[in-house]
PDB file of C-alpha atoms in Angstrom:
ATOM      1  CA  UNK A 298      68.180  73.087  11.501  1.00 44.00           C
ATOM      2  CA  UNK A 299      65.451  74.130   9.038  1.00 44.00           C
ATOM      3  CA  UNK A 300      63.968  76.461  11.666  1.00 51.00           C
ATOM      4  CA  UNK A 301      67.327  78.272  12.025  1.00 49.00           C
ATOM      5  CA  UNK A 302      67.554  78.755   8.212  1.00 41.00           C
ATOM      6  CA  UNK A 303      64.025  80.171   8.140  1.00 46.00           C
ATOM      7  CA  UNK A 304      64.884  82.653  10.898  1.00 53.00           C
ATOM      8  CA  UNK A 305      67.985  83.826   9.009  1.00 43.00           C
ATOM      9  CA  UNK A 306      66.028  84.351   5.754  1.00 42.00           C
ATOM     10  CA  UNK A 307      63.294  86.282   7.567  1.00 54.00           C
ATOM     11  CA  UNK A 308      65.839  88.497   9.278  1.00 48.00           C
ATOM     12  CA  UNK A 309      67.551  89.186   5.937  1.00 51.00           C
ATOM     13  CA  UNK A 310      64.262  90.165   4.260  1.00 52.00           C
ATOM     14  CA  UNK A 311      63.408  92.480   7.132  1.00 51.00           C
ATOM     15  CA  UNK A 312      66.759  94.219   6.845  1.00 47.00           C
ATOM     16  CA  UNK A 313      66.326  94.664   3.067  1.00 53.00           C
ATOM     17  CA  UNK A 314      62.890  96.220   3.518  1.00 50.00           C
ATOM     18  CA  UNK A 315      64.241  98.634   6.111  1.00 45.00           C
ATOM     19  CA  UNK A 316      67.043  99.653   3.758  1.00 50.00           C
ATOM     20  CA  UNK A 317      64.511 100.282   0.986  1.00 48.00           C
ATOM     21  CA  UNK A 318      62.475 102.771   3.059  1.00 45.00           C
ATOM     22  CA  UNK A 319      65.433 104.408   4.747  1.00 45.00           C
ATOM     23  CA  UNK A 320      66.197 108.029   3.574  1.00 48.00           C
ATOM     24  CA  UNK A 321      69.096 108.454   1.154  1.00 51.00           C
ATOM     25  CA  UNK A 322      70.616 111.206   3.274  1.00 51.00           C
ATOM     26  CA  UNK A 323      70.017 112.368   6.786  1.00 56.00           C
ATOM     27  CA  UNK A 324      69.907 115.984   8.047  1.00 53.00           C
ATOM     28  CA  UNK A 325      73.270 115.378   9.570  1.00 55.00           C
ATOM     29  CA  UNK A 326      74.685 114.399   6.170  1.00 53.00           C
ATOM     30  CA  UNK A 327      73.208 117.534   4.511  1.00 50.00           C
ATOM     31  CA  UNK A 328      74.694 119.667   7.230  1.00 54.00           C
ATOM     32  CA  UNK A 329      78.029 117.996   6.680  1.00 53.00           C
ATOM     33  CA  UNK A 330      77.845 118.780   2.918  1.00 51.00           C
ATOM     34  CA  UNK A 331      77.145 122.448   3.624  1.00 52.00           C
ATOM     35  CA  UNK A 332      80.003 122.495   6.069  1.00 50.00           C
ATOM     36  CA  UNK A 333      82.291 121.066   3.395  1.00 48.00           C
ATOM     37  CA  UNK A 334      81.154 123.801   0.941  1.00 51.00           C
ATOM     38  CA  UNK A 335      81.759 126.540   3.504  1.00 54.00           C
ATOM     39  CA  UNK A 336      85.079 124.992   4.293  1.00 52.00           C
ATOM     40  CA  UNK A 337      85.969 125.077   0.582  1.00 51.00           C
ATOM     41  CA  UNK A 338      85.069 128.774   0.352  1.00 55.00           C
ATOM     42  CA  UNK A 339      86.963 129.649   3.519  1.00 63.00           C
ATOM     43  CA  UNK A 340      89.980 127.740   2.317  1.00 76.00           C
ATOM     44  CA  UNK A 341      90.035 129.682  -0.971  1.00 80.00           C
ATOM     45  CA  UNK A 342      93.077 131.928  -1.192  1.00 79.00           C
ATOM     46  CA  UNK A 343      91.439 135.299  -1.840  1.00 78.00           C
ATOM     47  CA  UNK A 344      94.756 137.123  -1.745  1.00 80.00           C
ATOM     48  CA  UNK A 345      95.959 135.170  -4.753  1.00 78.00           C
ATOM     49  CA  UNK A 346      92.707 135.515  -6.697  1.00 82.00           C
ATOM     50  CA  UNK A 347      93.185 137.523  -9.931  1.00 80.00           C
ATOM     51  CA  UNK A 348      89.590 138.788 -10.046  1.00 76.00           C
ATOM     52  CA  UNK A 349      88.475 136.510 -12.875  1.00 84.00           C
ATOM     53  CA  UNK A 350      85.147 134.766 -12.412  1.00 80.00           C
ATOM     54  CA  UNK A 351      86.648 131.521 -13.683  1.00 81.00           C
ATOM     55  CA  UNK A 352      89.078 131.598 -10.785  1.00 80.00           C
ATOM     56  CA  UNK A 353      86.304 131.380  -8.178  1.00 83.00           C
ATOM     57  CA  UNK A 354      85.196 128.122  -6.598  1.00 85.00           C
ATOM     58  CA  UNK A 355      82.742 126.462  -8.960  1.00 83.00           C
ATOM     59  CA  UNK A 356      79.786 126.828  -6.601  1.00 84.00           C
ATOM     60  CA  UNK A 357      80.271 130.624  -6.502  1.00 82.00           C
ATOM     61  CA  UNK A 358      80.909 131.355 -10.180  1.00 83.00           C
ATOM     62  CA  UNK A 359      77.278 132.035 -11.154  1.00 86.00           C
ATOM     63  CA  UNK A 360      76.678 134.767  -8.588  1.00 84.00           C
ATOM     64  CA  UNK A 361      80.198 136.048  -9.111  1.00 81.00           C
ATOM     65  CA  UNK A 362      79.514 136.477 -12.833  1.00 84.00           C
ATOM     66  CA  UNK A 363      76.334 138.459 -12.168  1.00 87.00           C
ATOM     67  CA  UNK A 364      78.052 140.801  -9.737  1.00 85.00           C
ATOM     68  CA  UNK A 365      80.987 141.279 -12.096  1.00 82.00           C
ATOM     69  CA  UNK A 366      78.695 142.131 -15.045  1.00 86.00           C
ATOM     70  CA  UNK A 367      76.822 144.731 -13.007  1.00 86.00           C
ATOM     71  CA  UNK A 368      79.960 146.486 -11.868  1.00 84.00           C
ATOM     72  CA  UNK A 369      81.490 146.334 -15.358  1.00 83.00           C
ATOM     73  CA  UNK A 370      78.518 148.249 -16.767  1.00 89.00           C
ATOM     74  CA  UNK A 371      78.715 150.867 -14.058  1.00 89.00           C
ATOM     75  CA  UNK A 372      82.447 151.282 -14.516  1.00 87.00           C
ATOM     76  CA  UNK A 373      82.054 151.666 -18.286  1.00 89.00           C
ATOM     77  CA  UNK A 374      79.526 154.465 -17.765  1.00 88.00           C
ATOM     78  CA  UNK A 375      81.842 156.232 -15.351  1.00 87.00           C
ATOM     79  CA  UNK A 376      84.790 155.789 -17.678  1.00 86.00           C
ATOM     80  CA  UNK A 377      82.867 157.366 -20.577  1.00 85.00           C
ATOM     81  CA  UNK A 378      81.829 160.256 -18.350  1.00 85.00           C
ATOM     82  CA  UNK A 379      85.393 160.865 -17.168  1.00 88.00           C
ATOM     83  CA  UNK A 380      86.697 160.670 -20.730  1.00 85.00           C
ATOM     84  CA  UNK A 381      84.239 163.348 -21.818  1.00 81.00           C
ATOM     85  CA  UNK A 382      85.163 165.610 -18.917  1.00 84.00           C
ATOM     86  CA  UNK A 383      88.852 165.121 -19.640  1.00 85.00           C
ATOM     87  CA  UNK A 384      88.384 166.078 -23.288  1.00 81.00           C
ATOM     88  CA  UNK A 385      86.365 169.136 -22.280  1.00 79.00           C
ATOM     89  CA  UNK A 386      89.004 170.204 -19.749  1.00 81.00           C
ATOM     90  CA  UNK A 387      91.834 169.781 -22.263  1.00 82.00           C
ATOM     91  CA  UNK A 388      89.954 171.789 -24.891  1.00 78.00           C
ATOM     92  CA  UNK A 389      89.251 174.630 -22.465  1.00 78.00           C
ATOM     93  CA  UNK A 390      92.879 174.706 -21.336  1.00 82.00           C
ATOM     94  CA  UNK A 391      94.080 174.917 -24.953  1.00 81.00           C
ATOM     95  CA  UNK A 392      91.436 177.471 -25.953  1.00 80.00           C
ATOM     96  CA  UNK A 393      89.802 175.071 -28.409  1.00 79.00           C
ATOM     97  CA  UNK A 394      86.117 174.579 -29.198  1.00 80.00           C
ATOM     98  CA  UNK A 395      83.987 172.576 -26.806  1.00 80.00           C
ATOM     99  CA  UNK A 396      84.199 168.998 -28.200  1.00 78.00           C
ATOM    100  CA  UNK A 397      80.536 168.493 -27.390  1.00 81.00           C
ATOM    101  CA  UNK A 398      79.577 171.001 -30.074  1.00 84.00           C
ATOM    102  CA  UNK A 399      80.846 168.728 -32.828  1.00 84.00           C
ATOM    103  CA  UNK A 400      78.775 165.864 -31.422  1.00 85.00           C
ATOM    104  CA  UNK A 401      75.677 168.028 -31.207  1.00 88.00           C
ATOM    105  CA  UNK A 402      76.173 169.193 -34.787  1.00 92.00           C
ATOM    106  CA  UNK A 403      76.526 165.607 -35.956  1.00 92.00           C
ATOM    107  CA  UNK A 404      73.345 164.651 -34.098  1.00 93.00           C
ATOM    108  CA  UNK A 405      71.531 167.641 -35.584  1.00 95.00           C
ATOM    109  CA  UNK A 406      72.646 166.738 -39.096  1.00 95.00           C
ATOM    110  CA  UNK A 407      71.397 163.197 -38.602  1.00 95.00           C
ATOM    111  CA  UNK A 408      68.079 164.488 -37.266  1.00 96.00           C
ATOM    112  CA  UNK A 409      67.685 166.942 -40.169  1.00 96.00           C
ATOM    113  CA  UNK A 410      68.308 164.194 -42.713  1.00 96.00           C
ATOM    114  CA  UNK A 411      65.731 161.965 -41.063  1.00 96.00           C
ATOM    115  CA  UNK A 412      63.219 164.828 -40.793  1.00 96.00           C
ATOM    116  CA  UNK A 413      63.677 165.853 -44.429  1.00 96.00           C
ATOM    117  CA  UNK A 414      63.233 162.259 -45.536  1.00 96.00           C
ATOM    118  CA  UNK A 415      59.995 161.925 -43.586  1.00 96.00           C
ATOM    119  CA  UNK A 416      58.782 165.308 -44.856  1.00 96.00           C
ATOM    120  CA  UNK A 417      59.402 164.215 -48.432  1.00 95.00           C
ATOM    121  CA  UNK A 418      57.445 161.007 -47.856  1.00 95.00           C
ATOM    122  CA  UNK A 419      54.606 163.012 -46.327  1.00 96.00           C
ATOM    123  CA  UNK A 420      54.517 165.446 -49.252  1.00 95.00           C
ATOM    124  CA  UNK A 421      54.385 162.557 -51.725  1.00 94.00           C
ATOM    125  CA  UNK A 422      51.558 160.919 -49.791  1.00 94.00           C
ATOM    126  CA  UNK A 423      49.683 164.219 -49.557  1.00 91.00           C
ATOM    127  CA  UNK A 424      50.036 164.828 -53.292  1.00 92.00           C
ATOM    128  CA  UNK A 425      48.738 161.349 -54.090  1.00 92.00           C
ATOM    129  CA  UNK A 426      45.820 161.799 -51.695  1.00 90.00           C
ATOM    130  CA  UNK A 427      44.870 165.181 -53.132  1.00 88.00           C
ATOM    131  CA  UNK A 428      45.086 163.824 -56.672  1.00 89.00           C
ATOM    132  CA  UNK A 429      42.821 160.905 -55.773  1.00 89.00           C
ATOM    133  CA  UNK A 430      40.345 163.278 -54.109  1.00 86.00           C
ATOM    134  CA  UNK A 431      40.307 165.607 -57.101  1.00 86.00           C
ATOM    135  CA  UNK A 432      39.677 162.729 -59.486  1.00 88.00           C
ATOM    136  CA  UNK A 433      36.906 161.370 -57.256  1.00 87.00           C
ATOM    137  CA  UNK A 434      35.354 164.834 -56.931  1.00 85.00           C
ATOM    138  CA  UNK A 435      35.430 165.431 -60.685  1.00 86.00           C
ATOM    139  CA  UNK A 436      33.935 162.020 -61.376  1.00 88.00           C
ATOM    140  CA  UNK A 437      31.170 162.739 -58.876  1.00 85.00           C
ATOM    141  CA  UNK A 438      30.497 166.162 -60.439  1.00 84.00           C
ATOM    142  CA  UNK A 439      30.216 164.658 -63.916  1.00 86.00           C
ATOM    143  CA  UNK A 440      27.796 161.987 -62.715  1.00 88.00           C
ATOM    144  CA  UNK A 441      25.804 164.584 -60.771  1.00 87.00           C
ATOM    145  CA  UNK A 442      25.430 166.783 -63.852  1.00 86.00           C
ATOM    146  CA  UNK A 443      24.466 163.809 -65.994  1.00 89.00           C
ATOM    147  CA  UNK A 444      21.899 162.666 -63.424  1.00 89.00           C
ATOM    148  CA  UNK A 445      20.212 166.088 -63.392  1.00 89.00           C
ATOM    149  CA  UNK A 446      20.792 167.053 -67.023  1.00 87.00           C
ATOM    150  CA  UNK A 447      17.079 167.719 -67.612  1.00 86.00           C
ATOM    151  CA  UNK A 448      16.975 170.349 -64.880  1.00 85.00           C
ATOM    152  CA  UNK A 449      20.448 171.750 -65.475  1.00 85.00           C
ATOM    153  CA  UNK A 450      19.914 171.896 -69.210  1.00 85.00           C
ATOM    154  CA  UNK A 451      18.085 175.189 -68.740  1.00 86.00           C
ATOM    155  CA  UNK A 452      20.584 178.083 -68.735  1.00 87.00           C
ATOM    156  CA  UNK A 453      18.698 180.060 -66.077  1.00 89.00           C
ATOM    157  CA  UNK A 454      18.472 177.057 -63.783  1.00 88.00           C
ATOM    158  CA  UNK A 455      22.111 176.263 -64.347  1.00 87.00           C
ATOM    159  CA  UNK A 456      23.161 179.798 -63.395  1.00 89.00           C
ATOM    160  CA  UNK A 457      20.946 179.676 -60.326  1.00 89.00           C
ATOM    161  CA  UNK A 458      22.539 176.373 -59.333  1.00 88.00           C
ATOM    162  CA  UNK A 459      25.965 178.017 -59.460  1.00 88.00           C
ATOM    163  CA  UNK A 460      24.683 180.859 -57.253  1.00 90.00           C
ATOM    164  CA  UNK A 461      23.358 178.426 -54.662  1.00 90.00           C
ATOM    165  CA  UNK A 462      26.641 176.528 -54.549  1.00 87.00           C
ATOM    166  CA  UNK A 463      28.532 179.827 -54.245  1.00 88.00           C
ATOM    167  CA  UNK A 464      26.302 180.656 -51.284  1.00 89.00           C
ATOM    168  CA  UNK A 465      27.473 177.475 -49.588  1.00 88.00           C
ATOM    169  CA  UNK A 466      24.658 175.067 -50.425  1.00 90.00           C
ATOM    170  CA  UNK A 467      25.582 171.441 -50.902  1.00 88.00           C
ATOM    171  CA  UNK A 468      24.890 170.420 -54.527  1.00 88.00           C
ATOM    172  CA  UNK A 469      22.439 167.713 -53.460  1.00 88.00           C
ATOM    173  CA  UNK A 470      20.474 170.280 -51.454  1.00 88.00           C
ATOM    174  CA  UNK A 471      20.794 172.999 -54.087  1.00 88.00           C
ATOM    175  CA  UNK A 472      19.320 170.782 -56.784  1.00 88.00           C
ATOM    176  CA  UNK A 473      16.199 170.376 -54.613  1.00 88.00           C
ATOM    177  CA  UNK A 474      15.813 174.134 -54.334  1.00 88.00           C
ATOM    178  CA  UNK A 475      15.706 174.481 -58.121  1.00 85.00           C
ATOM    179  CA  UNK A 476      12.373 172.692 -58.237  1.00 81.00           C
ATOM    180  CA  UNK A 477      10.782 174.796 -55.482  1.00 80.00           C
ATOM    181  CA  UNK A 478       9.189 178.242 -55.525  1.00 78.00           C
ATOM    182  CA  UNK A 479      10.608 181.471 -54.108  1.00 84.00           C
ATOM    183  CA  UNK A 480       8.782 181.365 -50.780  1.00 82.00           C
ATOM    184  CA  UNK A 481      10.175 177.925 -50.031  1.00 82.00           C
ATOM    185  CA  UNK A 482      13.699 178.968 -51.005  1.00 87.00           C
ATOM    186  CA  UNK A 483      13.632 182.077 -48.811  1.00 88.00           C
ATOM    187  CA  UNK A 484      12.568 180.071 -45.771  1.00 87.00           C
ATOM    188  CA  UNK A 485      15.277 177.497 -46.391  1.00 89.00           C
ATOM    189  CA  UNK A 486      17.909 180.217 -46.791  1.00 90.00           C
ATOM    190  CA  UNK A 487      16.796 181.919 -43.573  1.00 89.00           C
ATOM    191  CA  UNK A 488      17.153 178.634 -41.713  1.00 88.00           C
ATOM    192  CA  UNK A 489      20.572 178.048 -43.251  1.00 90.00           C
ATOM    193  CA  UNK A 490      21.602 181.564 -42.248  1.00 90.00           C
ATOM    194  CA  UNK A 491      20.785 180.631 -38.646  1.00 90.00           C
ATOM    195  CA  UNK A 492      23.251 177.766 -38.816  1.00 90.00           C
ATOM    196  CA  UNK A 493      20.849 174.951 -39.675  1.00 89.00           C
ATOM    197  CA  UNK A 494      22.397 172.205 -41.880  1.00 91.00           C
ATOM    198  CA  UNK A 495      21.236 172.177 -45.498  1.00 90.00           C
ATOM    199  CA  UNK A 496      19.100 169.048 -45.319  1.00 87.00           C
ATOM    200  CA  UNK A 497      17.316 170.214 -42.158  1.00 89.00           C
ATOM    201  CA  UNK A 498      16.879 173.735 -43.536  1.00 88.00           C
ATOM    202  CA  UNK A 499      14.980 172.249 -46.464  1.00 86.00           C
ATOM    203  CA  UNK A 500      12.863 170.061 -44.183  1.00 87.00           C
ATOM    204  CA  UNK A 501      12.092 173.016 -41.930  1.00 82.00           C
ATOM    205  CA  UNK A 502      11.037 175.107 -44.901  1.00 79.00           C
ATOM    206  CA  UNK A 503       8.876 172.249 -46.171  1.00 78.00           C
ATOM    207  CA  UNK A 504       7.018 172.166 -42.868  1.00 79.00           C
ATOM    208  CA  UNK A 505       6.703 175.967 -42.692  1.00 72.00           C
ATOM    209  CA  UNK A 506       5.628 176.483 -46.266  1.00 66.00           C
ATOM    210  CA  UNK A 507       3.934 173.161 -46.863  1.00 62.00           C
ATOM    211  CA  UNK A 508       0.388 174.384 -46.519  1.00 56.00           C
ATOM    212  CA  UNK A 509       0.790 177.370 -48.817  1.00 59.00           C
ATOM    213  CA  UNK A 510       2.686 175.217 -51.304  1.00 53.00           C
ATOM    214  CA  UNK A 511      -0.177 172.763 -51.530  1.00 54.00           C
ATOM    215  CA  UNK A 512      -2.729 175.545 -51.940  1.00 60.00           C
ATOM    216  CA  UNK A 513      -0.728 177.239 -54.675  1.00 59.00           C
ATOM    217  CA  UNK A 514      -0.198 174.020 -56.582  1.00 53.00           C
ATOM    218  CA  UNK A 515      -3.910 173.323 -56.496  1.00 55.00           C
ATOM    219  CA  UNK A 516      -4.699 176.724 -57.994  1.00 56.00           C
ATOM    220  CA  UNK A 517      -2.201 176.716 -60.824  1.00 48.00           C
ATOM    221  CA  UNK A 518       1.038 175.210 -62.021  1.00 47.00           C
ATOM    222  CA  UNK A 519       4.130 177.436 -61.776  1.00 44.00           C
ATOM    223  CA  UNK A 520       5.305 179.286 -64.868  1.00 45.00           C
ATOM    224  CA  UNK A 521       8.488 177.977 -66.556  1.00 44.00           C
ATOM    225  CA  UNK A 522      11.520 179.726 -65.146  1.00 42.00           C
ATOM    226  CA  UNK A 523       9.509 181.335 -62.334  1.00 40.00           C
ATOM    227  CA  UNK A 524      10.284 178.754 -59.691  1.00 41.00           C
ATOM    228  CA  UNK A 525      13.500 180.477 -58.660  1.00 38.00           C
ATOM    229  CA  UNK A 526      14.271 184.174 -58.874  1.00 38.00           C
ATOM    230  CA  UNK A 527      17.721 185.648 -59.054  1.00 37.00           C
ATOM    231  CA  UNK A 528      16.951 187.904 -56.086  1.00 38.00           C
ATOM    232  CA  UNK A 529      16.821 185.094 -53.531  1.00 40.00           C
ATOM    233  CA  UNK A 530      20.126 185.083 -51.704  1.00 42.00           C
ATOM    234  CA  UNK A 531      21.167 183.252 -48.587  1.00 42.00           C
ATOM    235  CA  UNK A 532      23.555 183.924 -45.773  1.00 42.00           C
ATOM    236  CA  UNK A 533      27.167 183.861 -46.798  1.00 44.00           C
ATOM    237  CA  UNK A 534      29.083 180.753 -45.897  1.00 46.00           C
ATOM    238  CA  UNK A 535      32.827 180.277 -45.279  1.00 43.00           C
ATOM    239  CA  UNK A 536      32.757 177.774 -48.124  1.00 43.00           C
ATOM    240  CA  UNK A 537      32.339 180.700 -50.528  1.00 44.00           C
ATOM    241  CA  UNK A 538      36.078 181.354 -50.131  1.00 42.00           C
ATOM    242  CA  UNK A 539      36.838 177.904 -51.507  1.00 45.00           C
ATOM    243  CA  UNK A 540      37.656 178.505 -55.143  1.00 52.00           C
ATOM    244  CA  UNK A 541      40.153 175.751 -55.922  1.00 54.00           C
ATOM    245  CA  UNK A 542      40.749 172.253 -54.621  1.00 50.00           C
ATOM    246  CA  UNK A 543      43.957 173.533 -53.044  1.00 55.00           C
ATOM    247  CA  UNK A 544      41.864 175.575 -50.594  1.00 56.00           C
ATOM    248  CA  UNK A 545      40.560 172.532 -48.744  1.00 62.00           C
ATOM    249  CA  UNK A 546      41.549 169.096 -47.493  1.00 60.00           C
ATOM    250  CA  UNK A 547      38.092 167.490 -47.359  1.00 71.00           C
ATOM    251  CA  UNK A 548      36.472 165.407 -50.079  1.00 67.00           C
ATOM    252  CA  UNK A 549      33.061 167.052 -49.561  1.00 72.00           C
ATOM    253  CA  UNK A 550      34.477 170.518 -50.222  1.00 73.00           C
ATOM    254  CA  UNK A 551      36.357 169.256 -53.254  1.00 71.00           C
ATOM    255  CA  UNK A 552      33.102 167.844 -54.616  1.00 70.00           C
ATOM    256  CA  UNK A 553      31.424 171.218 -54.190  1.00 70.00           C
ATOM    257  CA  UNK A 554      34.283 172.992 -55.952  1.00 74.00           C
ATOM    258  CA  UNK A 555      34.245 170.455 -58.778  1.00 71.00           C
ATOM    259  CA  UNK A 556      30.477 170.766 -59.157  1.00 71.00           C
ATOM    260  CA  UNK A 557      30.728 174.561 -59.274  1.00 69.00           C
ATOM    261  CA  UNK A 558      33.456 174.390 -61.905  1.00 72.00           C
ATOM    262  CA  UNK A 559      31.506 171.898 -64.004  1.00 68.00           C
ATOM    263  CA  UNK A 560      28.357 174.019 -63.907  1.00 69.00           C
ATOM    264  CA  UNK A 561      30.230 177.145 -64.947  1.00 65.00           C
ATOM    265  CA  UNK A 562      31.148 175.460 -68.215  1.00 57.00           C
ATOM    266  CA  UNK A 563      28.916 176.397 -71.092  1.00 39.00           C
ATOM    267  CA  UNK A 564      25.779 174.358 -71.547  1.00 41.00           C
ATOM    268  CA  UNK A 565      26.615 170.867 -72.711  1.00 45.00           C
ATOM    269  CA  UNK A 566      30.337 171.473 -72.330  1.00 43.00           C
ATOM    270  CA  UNK A 567      32.947 169.513 -70.445  1.00 43.00           C
ATOM    271  CA  UNK A 568      36.348 170.410 -69.025  1.00 42.00           C
TER     272      UNK A 568
END
């Protein structure tokens, strides 16, 4: 009797283990589910459907909504196009103005308002920028004059400095020329006339005239006021046309203009 009970228990455990590893659904069952879904779609009464997505079978509502949205957008575009053509046709038949003209005029007015607003902002920004540049240039010119007050204190040197700036020399380069003799200045001006930048024109002249400069300095010191002569003139530069800060947009040019204006003031004076 005990052997029969043991066999029954073993058989029961084996069956439970087989149930545990058995698949939840077979391919046949999945196929049956798909068949049921297809059957539901085929049984749907399309003739009675009112076109609303909510009226579709639940499993088809998502794709139905996407298709409906796409066609709604296309139909709205077509409807707007047809409405415009209808209005144009009616206006032409009645001898009225093309209705599109009013729309274009409205668009143009809107564009003009936006453009004028941006232009006003730009003008304000430009004015602020120019003011800041002028103040910076004037501050630089004042400091430059103060830094070289010993050299610029002489009226003849001051006038010569103005001439050099008028000829297009950068103030920092021009101040170096004031302490050099005529031969050096002429060489530097010739180099500048050939398009060489100021700083390199001075270096080139230093190399060219260096030997004679050394020899002259050994023989005797230069006479006061004889280091620069009024007859030494350089090639004209486009910067000569710059007379006011309104003639340029660059800070360097504004500095040159400010320096020129400051040096034209009487000795010891300020604007």
